[in-house]
Coordinates of C-alpha atoms in Angstrom, one line a residue:
M1 CA 0.0 0.0 0.0
E2 CA 2.9 2.3 0.7
I3 CA 4.0 2.1 -3.0
V4 CA 0.5 3.2 -4.1
V5 CA 0.6 6.2 -1.8
R6 CA 4.1 7.1 -3.0
A7 CA 3.2 6.7 -6.6
A8 CA 0.1 8.9 -6.2
L9 CA 2.1 11.6 -4.5
M10 CA 4.8 11.5 -7.2
F11 CA 2.1 11.6 -9.9
L12 CA 0.8 14.8 -8.3
F13 CA 4.3 16.2 -8.0
L14 CA 5.1 15.5 -11.6
W15 CA 1.9 17.0 -12.8
L16 CA 2.7 20.2 -10.9
V17 CA 6.2 20.3 -12.3
T18 CA 5.0 19.9 -15.9
R19 CA 2.4 22.7 -15.3
V20 CA 5.1 25.0 -13.9
V21 CA 7.6 24.2 -16.7
G22 CA 5.2 25.4 -19.4
R23 CA 3.6 24.3 -22.6
S24 CA 5.5 22.0 -24.8
T25 CA 5.3 18.8 -26.7
L26 CA 7.7 15.9 -26.5
G27 CA 8.9 16.4 -30.1
E28 CA 10.0 19.9 -29.3
L29 CA 12.1 19.2 -26.2
S30 CA 15.8 20.3 -26.4
S31 CA 18.3 17.5 -25.9
F32 CA 19.0 18.7 -22.4
Q33 CA 15.4 18.7 -21.5
L34 CA 14.9 15.2 -22.8
I35 CA 17.9 13.9 -20.8
L36 CA 16.6 15.8 -17.8
F37 CA 13.2 14.2 -18.1
I38 CA 14.7 10.7 -18.6
T39 CA 16.9 11.2 -15.5
M40 CA 13.9 12.4 -13.5
G41 CA 12.1 9.2 -14.5
D42 CA 14.8 7.1 -13.0
L43 CA 14.8 9.2 -9.9
V44 CA 11.1 9.1 -9.6
G45 CA 11.1 5.3 -9.9
Q46 CA 13.7 5.0 -7.1
A47 CA 11.7 7.4 -4.9
I48 CA 8.5 5.4 -5.4
V49 CA 9.7 1.9 -4.8
Q50 CA 12.5 2.7 -2.3
Q51 CA 15.0 0.3 -3.7
D52 CA 12.4 -2.4 -4.1
Y53 CA 13.3 -3.6 -7.6
S54 CA 10.7 -6.4 -7.6
F55 CA 8.4 -6.8 -10.5
T56 CA 5.4 -6.4 -8.2
A57 CA 6.6 -3.0 -6.9
G58 CA 7.2 -1.7 -10.4
A59 CA 3.9 -3.0 -11.8
L60 CA 2.1 -1.5 -8.8
A61 CA 3.7 1.9 -9.3
V62 CA 3.0 1.9 -13.1
A63 CA -0.6 0.7 -12.5
T64 CA -1.1 3.6 -10.0
F65 CA 0.1 6.1 -12.6
A66 CA -2.2 4.5 -15.2
V67 CA -5.3 4.6 -13.0
L68 CA -4.6 8.2 -12.0
T69 CA -4.2 9.1 -15.7
I70 CA -7.4 7.4 -16.6
F71 CA -9.2 9.1 -13.7
L72 CA -8.0 12.5 -14.8
A73 CA -9.1 11.8 -18.4
W74 CA -12.5 10.8 -17.1
L75 CA -12.7 13.8 -14.8
N76 CA -11.8 16.2 -17.7
S77 CA -14.4 14.6 -20.0
R78 CA -17.1 15.1 -17.4
W79 CA -16.5 18.7 -16.2
R80 CA -14.7 21.7 -17.8
G81 CA -13.3 23.0 -14.6
P82 CA -10.8 20.3 -13.9
A83 CA -9.6 20.4 -17.6
R84 CA -8.8 24.1 -17.2
V85 CA -6.6 23.2 -14.3
T86 CA -5.0 20.0 -15.6
H87 CA -4.5 21.0 -19.2
G88 CA -4.6 24.8 -19.2
V89 CA -6.5 27.1 -21.5
P90 CA -5.6 28.8 -24.8
V91 CA -4.2 32.3 -24.5
V92 CA -4.2 35.1 -27.0
V93 CA -0.6 36.4 -27.5
V94 CA -1.2 38.7 -30.4
K95 CA -4.3 40.9 -31.0
D96 CA -4.8 43.2 -34.0
G97 CA -1.1 42.9 -35.0
E98 CA 0.2 43.9 -31.6
P99 CA 2.0 41.3 -29.4
L100 CA 0.7 41.2 -25.9
L101 CA 4.1 41.3 -24.2
D102 CA 2.8 40.9 -20.6
I103 CA 1.0 37.7 -21.6
M104 CA 3.9 36.5 -23.7
R105 CA 6.3 37.0 -20.7
R106 CA 3.9 35.2 -18.4
E107 CA 3.8 32.3 -20.8
R108 CA 7.6 32.4 -21.4
L109 CA 7.1 32.9 -25.1
G110 CA 9.8 35.1 -26.6
M111 CA 9.3 37.4 -29.5
D112 CA 11.9 35.4 -31.5
D113 CA 9.9 32.3 -31.0
L114 CA 6.7 34.0 -32.1
L115 CA 8.4 35.4 -35.2
A116 CA 9.9 32.1 -36.1
A117 CA 6.5 30.3 -35.8
S118 CA 4.8 33.0 -37.9
R119 CA 7.5 32.8 -40.6
G120 CA 7.0 29.1 -40.6
Q121 CA 3.4 29.6 -41.6
G122 CA 4.3 32.1 -44.3
I123 CA 3.4 35.2 -42.3
E124 CA 5.9 38.0 -43.0
R125 CA 5.0 40.6 -40.4
V126 CA 3.4 40.6 -37.0
G127 CA 1.1 43.3 -38.2
D128 CA -0.5 40.8 -40.6
I129 CA -1.6 38.7 -37.6
Q130 CA -5.2 39.5 -36.5
V131 CA -5.0 37.0 -33.6
A132 CA -2.3 34.5 -32.4
V133 CA -3.3 31.9 -29.8
L134 CA -1.0 29.9 -27.7
E135 CA -3.0 26.6 -27.4
A136 CA -3.0 24.5 -24.3
N137 CA -0.8 22.0 -26.0
G138 CA 1.9 24.5 -26.8
Q139 CA 0.9 25.0 -30.5
L140 CA 0.6 28.5 -31.9
S141 CA -2.4 29.2 -34.1
F142 CA -2.5 32.3 -36.3
F143 CA -5.4 34.1 -37.8
T144 CA -4.3 36.7 -40.3
T145 CA -6.0 39.9 -41.5
N146 CA -6.9 38.2 -44.9
G147 CA -8.9 35.6 -43.0
E148 CA -6.6 32.6 -43.3
S149 CA -5.7 30.5 -40.3
S150 CA -2.8 28.3 -39.6
G151 CA -1.1 26.5 -36.8
A152 CA 2.5 26.0 -35.9
Q153 CA 4.2 23.7 -33.4
Q154 CA 6.3 26.0 -31.3
Q155 CA 7.6 25.6 -27.8
P156 CA 7.9 28.6 -25.6
P157 CA 11.3 28.9 -23.9
V158 CA 11.5 27.1 -20.6
G159 CA 13.1 28.7 -17.6

């Protein structure tokens, strides 16, 4: 039973860490971030099972993570409130061609990252962007003054 409690506490801790770190997708992690997360996984495993390397302890820890993940998915599908907390909400970062610098700073999205993502979608100037939205999954969506919309996978800088 101790392993289940430790796994549940670690699950909540990891969820909190990923919310604090920011919006990103696995394919956009830097090499350092990927190595850091792999190392964290090993440390988490050791913390959960306390040197108990038995198959049962490992299976119990993984099963606890799986059950909590399924529970969160069920909770998010039933009520909107928990989804806003667990996944976040889309945020407007450019409105009427003007970057919203306070919001970009809060989301740790640099101007260079915004410009690179917009260029990747064929948008030459920020002034051409009617609205840019940083989606909950880290993707940037652009809506231009000519009515076209596009999306770009872009990770805000972390740290």
